[in-house]
XYZ file of C-alpha atoms in Angstrom:
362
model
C -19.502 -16.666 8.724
C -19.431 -20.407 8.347
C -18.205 -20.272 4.938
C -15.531 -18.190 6.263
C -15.095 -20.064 9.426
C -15.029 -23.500 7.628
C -12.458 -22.152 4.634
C -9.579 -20.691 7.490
C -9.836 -24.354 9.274
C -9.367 -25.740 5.935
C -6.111 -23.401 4.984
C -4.426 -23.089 8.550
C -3.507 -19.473 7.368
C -4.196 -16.261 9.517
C -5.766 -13.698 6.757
C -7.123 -14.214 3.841
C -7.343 -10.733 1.079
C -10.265 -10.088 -0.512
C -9.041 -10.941 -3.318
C -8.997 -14.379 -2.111
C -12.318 -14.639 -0.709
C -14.179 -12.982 -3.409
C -12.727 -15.007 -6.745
C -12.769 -13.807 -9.344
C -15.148 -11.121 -8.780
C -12.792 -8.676 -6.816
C -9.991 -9.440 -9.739
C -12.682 -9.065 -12.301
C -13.289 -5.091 -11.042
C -9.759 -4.216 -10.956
C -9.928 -5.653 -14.973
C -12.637 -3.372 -15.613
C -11.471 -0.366 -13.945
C -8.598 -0.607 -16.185
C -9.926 -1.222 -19.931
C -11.992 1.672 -19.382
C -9.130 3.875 -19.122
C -6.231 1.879 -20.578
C -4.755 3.075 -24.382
C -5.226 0.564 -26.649
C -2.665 1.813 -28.976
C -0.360 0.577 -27.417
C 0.343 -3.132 -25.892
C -1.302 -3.230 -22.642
C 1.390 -4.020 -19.651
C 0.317 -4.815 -16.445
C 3.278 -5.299 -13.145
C 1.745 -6.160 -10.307
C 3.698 -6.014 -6.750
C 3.211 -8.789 -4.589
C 1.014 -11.270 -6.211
C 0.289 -13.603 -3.597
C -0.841 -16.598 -4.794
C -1.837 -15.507 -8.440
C -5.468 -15.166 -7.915
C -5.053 -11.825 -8.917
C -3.594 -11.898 -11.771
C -5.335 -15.195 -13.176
C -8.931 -13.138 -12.804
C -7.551 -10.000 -14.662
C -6.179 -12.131 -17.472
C -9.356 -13.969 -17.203
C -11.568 -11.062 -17.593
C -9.331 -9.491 -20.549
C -9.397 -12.623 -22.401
C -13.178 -12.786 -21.997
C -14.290 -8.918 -22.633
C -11.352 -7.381 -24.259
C -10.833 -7.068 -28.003
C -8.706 -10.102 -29.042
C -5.564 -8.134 -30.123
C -5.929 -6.487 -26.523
C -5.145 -9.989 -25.169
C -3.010 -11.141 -27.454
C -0.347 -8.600 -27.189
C -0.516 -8.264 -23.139
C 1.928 -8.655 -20.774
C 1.823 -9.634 -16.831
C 4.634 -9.223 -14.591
C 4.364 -10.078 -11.231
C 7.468 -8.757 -9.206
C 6.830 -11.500 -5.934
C 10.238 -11.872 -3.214
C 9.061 -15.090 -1.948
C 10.500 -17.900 -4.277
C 7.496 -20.184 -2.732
C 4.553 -17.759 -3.456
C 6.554 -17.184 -7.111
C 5.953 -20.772 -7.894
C 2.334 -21.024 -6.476
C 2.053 -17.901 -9.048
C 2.921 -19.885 -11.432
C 0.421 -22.953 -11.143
C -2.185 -20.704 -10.565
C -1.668 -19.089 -14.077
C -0.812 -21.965 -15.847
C -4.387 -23.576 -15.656
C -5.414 -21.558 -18.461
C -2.930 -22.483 -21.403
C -3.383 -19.389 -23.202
C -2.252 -16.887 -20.445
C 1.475 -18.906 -19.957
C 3.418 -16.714 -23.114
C 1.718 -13.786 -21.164
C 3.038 -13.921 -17.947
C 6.202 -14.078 -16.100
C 7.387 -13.983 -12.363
C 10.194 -11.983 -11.044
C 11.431 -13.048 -8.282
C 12.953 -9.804 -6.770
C 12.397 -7.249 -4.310
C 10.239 -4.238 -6.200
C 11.840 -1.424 -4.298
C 15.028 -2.473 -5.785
C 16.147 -0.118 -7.895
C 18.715 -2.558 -9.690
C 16.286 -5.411 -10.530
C 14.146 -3.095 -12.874
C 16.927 -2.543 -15.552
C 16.295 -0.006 -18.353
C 13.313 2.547 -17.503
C 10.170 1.543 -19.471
C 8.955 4.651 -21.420
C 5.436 2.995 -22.522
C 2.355 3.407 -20.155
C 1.399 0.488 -17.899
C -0.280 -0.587 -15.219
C 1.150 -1.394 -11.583
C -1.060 -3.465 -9.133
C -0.790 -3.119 -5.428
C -3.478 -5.303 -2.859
C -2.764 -5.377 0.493
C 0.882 -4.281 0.046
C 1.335 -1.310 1.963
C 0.542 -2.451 5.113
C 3.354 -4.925 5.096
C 6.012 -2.317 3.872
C 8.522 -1.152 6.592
C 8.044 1.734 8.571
C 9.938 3.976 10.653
C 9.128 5.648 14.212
C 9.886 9.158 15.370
C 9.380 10.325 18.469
C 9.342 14.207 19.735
C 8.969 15.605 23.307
C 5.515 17.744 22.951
C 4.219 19.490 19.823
C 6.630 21.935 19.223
C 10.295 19.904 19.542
C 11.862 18.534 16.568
C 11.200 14.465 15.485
C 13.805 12.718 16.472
C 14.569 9.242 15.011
C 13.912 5.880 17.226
C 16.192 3.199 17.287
C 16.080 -0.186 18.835
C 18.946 -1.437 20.809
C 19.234 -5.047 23.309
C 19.819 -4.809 26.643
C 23.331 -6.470 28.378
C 20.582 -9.743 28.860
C 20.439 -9.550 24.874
C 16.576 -10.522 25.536
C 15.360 -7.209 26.527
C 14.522 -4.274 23.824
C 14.815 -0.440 24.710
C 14.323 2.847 22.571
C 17.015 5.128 21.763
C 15.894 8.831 20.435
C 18.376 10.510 17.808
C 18.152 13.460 15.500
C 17.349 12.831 12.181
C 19.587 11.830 9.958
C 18.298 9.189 7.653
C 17.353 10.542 4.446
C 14.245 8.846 3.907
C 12.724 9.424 7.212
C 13.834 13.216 6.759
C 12.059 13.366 3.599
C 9.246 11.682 4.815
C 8.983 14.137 7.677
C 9.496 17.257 5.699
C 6.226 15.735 3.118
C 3.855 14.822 6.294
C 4.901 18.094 7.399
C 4.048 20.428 4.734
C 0.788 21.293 5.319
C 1.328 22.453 8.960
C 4.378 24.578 7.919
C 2.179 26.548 5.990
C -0.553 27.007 8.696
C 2.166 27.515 11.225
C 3.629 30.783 9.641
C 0.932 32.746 11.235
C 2.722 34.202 13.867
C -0.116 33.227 17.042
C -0.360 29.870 15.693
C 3.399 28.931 16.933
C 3.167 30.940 20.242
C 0.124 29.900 21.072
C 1.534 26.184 20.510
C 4.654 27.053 22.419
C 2.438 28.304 25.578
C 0.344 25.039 24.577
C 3.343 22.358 24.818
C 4.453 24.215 28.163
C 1.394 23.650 30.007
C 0.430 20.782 28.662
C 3.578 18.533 27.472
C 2.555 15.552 25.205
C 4.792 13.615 23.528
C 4.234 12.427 19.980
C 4.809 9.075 18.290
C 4.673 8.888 14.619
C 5.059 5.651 12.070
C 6.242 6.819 8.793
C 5.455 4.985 5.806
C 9.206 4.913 4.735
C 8.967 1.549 2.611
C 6.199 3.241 0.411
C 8.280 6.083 -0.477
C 10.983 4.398 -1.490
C 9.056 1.922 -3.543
C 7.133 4.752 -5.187
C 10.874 6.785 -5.656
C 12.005 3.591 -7.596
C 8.069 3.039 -9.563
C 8.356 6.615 -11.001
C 11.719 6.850 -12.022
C 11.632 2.937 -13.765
C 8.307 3.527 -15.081
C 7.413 6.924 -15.637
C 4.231 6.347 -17.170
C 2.544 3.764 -15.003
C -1.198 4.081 -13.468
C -1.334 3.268 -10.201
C -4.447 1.086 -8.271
C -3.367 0.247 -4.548
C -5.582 -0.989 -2.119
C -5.293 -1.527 1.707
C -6.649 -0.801 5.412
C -7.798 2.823 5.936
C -8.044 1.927 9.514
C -7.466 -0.851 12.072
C -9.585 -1.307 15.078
C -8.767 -2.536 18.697
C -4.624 -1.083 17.631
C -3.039 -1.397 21.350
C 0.292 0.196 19.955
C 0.432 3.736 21.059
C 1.406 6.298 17.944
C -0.238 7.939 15.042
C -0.559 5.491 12.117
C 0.280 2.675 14.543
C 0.026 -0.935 13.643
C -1.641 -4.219 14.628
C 0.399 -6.460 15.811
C -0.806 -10.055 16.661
C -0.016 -13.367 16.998
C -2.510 -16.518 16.814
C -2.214 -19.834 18.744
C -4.596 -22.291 19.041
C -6.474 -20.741 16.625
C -7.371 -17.368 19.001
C -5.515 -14.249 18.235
C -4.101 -12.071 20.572
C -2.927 -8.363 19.895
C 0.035 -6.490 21.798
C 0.421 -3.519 23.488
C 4.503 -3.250 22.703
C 6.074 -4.015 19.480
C 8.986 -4.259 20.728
C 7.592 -7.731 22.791
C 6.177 -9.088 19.288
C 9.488 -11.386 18.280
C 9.138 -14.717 16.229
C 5.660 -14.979 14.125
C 3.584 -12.307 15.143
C 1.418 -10.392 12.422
C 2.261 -6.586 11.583
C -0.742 -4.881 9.929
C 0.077 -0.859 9.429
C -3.123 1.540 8.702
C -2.614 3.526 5.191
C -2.919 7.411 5.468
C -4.618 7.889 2.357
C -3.978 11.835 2.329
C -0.380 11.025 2.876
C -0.445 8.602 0.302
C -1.421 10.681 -2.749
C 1.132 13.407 -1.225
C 4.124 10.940 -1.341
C 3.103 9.697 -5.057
C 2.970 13.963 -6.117
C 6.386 14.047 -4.338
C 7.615 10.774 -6.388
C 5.932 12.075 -9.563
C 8.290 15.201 -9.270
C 4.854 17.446 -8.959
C 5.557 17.793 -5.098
C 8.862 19.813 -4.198
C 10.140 19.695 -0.812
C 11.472 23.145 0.426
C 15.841 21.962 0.030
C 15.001 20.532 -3.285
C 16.498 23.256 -6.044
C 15.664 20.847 -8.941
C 14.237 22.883 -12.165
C 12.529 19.719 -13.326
C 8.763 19.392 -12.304
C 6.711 16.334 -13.407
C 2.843 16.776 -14.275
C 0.278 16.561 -11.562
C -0.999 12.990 -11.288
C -4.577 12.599 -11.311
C -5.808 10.896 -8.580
C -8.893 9.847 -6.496
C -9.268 7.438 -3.173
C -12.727 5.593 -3.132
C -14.089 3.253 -0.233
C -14.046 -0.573 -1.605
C -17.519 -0.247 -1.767
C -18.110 2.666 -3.854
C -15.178 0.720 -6.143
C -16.961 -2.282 -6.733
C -20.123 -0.701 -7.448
C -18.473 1.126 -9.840
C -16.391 -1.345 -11.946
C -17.327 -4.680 -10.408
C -20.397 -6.920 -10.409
C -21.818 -6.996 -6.990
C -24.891 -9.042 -7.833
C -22.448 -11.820 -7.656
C -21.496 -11.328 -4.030
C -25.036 -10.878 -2.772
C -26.984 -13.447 -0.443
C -30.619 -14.316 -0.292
C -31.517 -11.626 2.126
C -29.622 -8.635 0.335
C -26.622 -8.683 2.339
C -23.422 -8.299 0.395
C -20.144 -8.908 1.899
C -18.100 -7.313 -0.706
C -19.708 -4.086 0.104
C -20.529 -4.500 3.680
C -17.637 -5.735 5.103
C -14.616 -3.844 4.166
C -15.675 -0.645 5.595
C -11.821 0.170 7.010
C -10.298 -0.470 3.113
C -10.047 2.111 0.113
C -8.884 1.835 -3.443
C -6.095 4.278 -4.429
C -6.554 5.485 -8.264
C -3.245 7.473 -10.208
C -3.235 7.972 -13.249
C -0.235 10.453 -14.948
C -1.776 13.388 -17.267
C -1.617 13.094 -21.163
C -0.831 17.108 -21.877
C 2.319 17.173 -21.959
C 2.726 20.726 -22.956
């Protein structure tokens, strides 16, 4: 905790990813996890989305160099697809430090979800990289009544003082969020065509009238809609918060929201109040997650989509950090005197999410 402590004074920044805090050891798993599985036939390509500050991607190329077969190295690729020009750079430098790697990779300076700044669709398998990327992607709210009314979309408008914020409830009509709706609600359509379920949820929402709030992960769908049809052949390893405690926003899938001054944060109870620099950390349904990649992959049809074409079902599996590093990584490296280890023990609310596309392709 002193280590830690001592290392945020030092870097005046709010979160460090684990990633970060456990170079290169955290990097050095992801590495592994993917020569085990990769084809060497073929070059190996890696993309990663949102590189930070190239920590990332200097362990992987790291590890490759050091434990892959030489041609492995040799013919790889690294792209990291970054929007900040400033992080871009800092990618970069952090690359650069071992000569070798520098013909190998490239920044792209460019929003991923973009469907424009991918250009031709690459028809090779690859690799895309996701840390700590989800829970910065936008979301949208919906709102309904009590169980059994229709979402409706929220939007945000100002008040005649132009300071104050208010909610507006619409029907849906955004494309996205209706899609993202109609996935999230698939399950409970089924279960609901028993005919007691809905009257017993009508009587239910009558007596008892709760309204629901709901954040959709709409940035994730349409970054995975843009991954599957530009690369139709990538595996996919995303990792993020399954959970985040002490959330004072009310809704399911809600986020943190915080701010820090004087080095103390403080969370809020209204996201609507959080204006200027505050933090926004959203929760990743995991379930929902591997739903909207089937949908993406062209596996999971929606009930208005007529389409003939059907893609392959992915195969795909969502482990606790934990169980990840123990099973690709070296966690005698993160281990203290007394047997604690932080890369295990620590990250209890974050999972790995593994997809990898079937090779029949009968």
């Amino acid at each position: 905790m002193r280590y830690l402590d001592n290392i945020y004074k030092q870097n005046d920044i709010s979160w460090f990813t684990p990633v970060e805090l456990f170079k290169p050891w955290y990097a050095h798993a992801i590495a592994e996890s993917i020569m085990r599985t990769a084809n060497f036939s073929v070059p190996l390509k890696i993309y990663e989305i949102g590189g930070g500050s190239g920590t990332c991607a200097k362990g992987i190329m790291d590890y490759i160099m050091l434990n892959a077969p030489p041609k492995v190295y040799n013919s790889m690729t690294y792209t990291s697809v970054e929007i900040s020009p400033s992080l871009a750079e800092v990618q970069r430098e952090t690359v650069s430090e071992v000569r070798s790697h520098i013909p190998k990779f490239r920044v792209e300076c460019r929003d991923a979800a973009d469907r424009r700044g991918w250009g031709d669709v690459e028809k090779q398998p690859c690799w895309v990289i996701m840390l700590e990327v989800l829970d910065n992607l936008p979301h949208d709210l919906v709102y309904s009544e009590n169980q059994v009314s229709p979402w409706m979309e929220v939007w945000v408008k100002r008040q005649h003082d132009r300071e104050t914020l208010s909610e507006l409830y619409k029907p849906l009509l955004d494309p996205l969020i209706t899609r993202c709706v109609e996935i999230m609600d698939m399950d409970e359509a089924k279960t609901a065509r028993s005919t007691a379920v809905p009257t017993l949820k009508g009587i239910w929402s009558k007596v008892y009238p709760k309204p629901r709030r709901c954040w959709l992960p709409t940035g994730c769908l349409k970054l995975l809609e843009v991954l599957h049809e530009v690369l139709p052949k990538m595996s996919l390893i995303a990792s993020d918060f399954s959970y985040l405690p002490d959330v004072k926003v009310p809704g399911e899938r809600a986020p943190l929201v915080s701010t820090k001054k004087d080095g103390s944060s403080s969370d809020y109870e209204n996201y609507m109040d959080a204006q200027g620099d505050a933090d926004i950390f959203f929760p990743t349904d995991f379930w929902l997650l591997e739903r909207i990649d089937h949908y993406c992959s062209g596996w999971l049809k929606l009930q208005g989509d007529r389409t003939s074409k059907k893609g392959k079902k992915r195969r795909t599996i969502t482990l606790d950090t934990s169980a990840f590093m123990e099973e690709f990584g070296l966690p005698t490296k993160t281990r203290t005197k007394d047997g604690y280890n932080p890369l295990l023990d620590d990250f209890k609310n974050t999972k790995f999410y593994l997809s990898v596309p079937t090779h029949n392709t009968k």
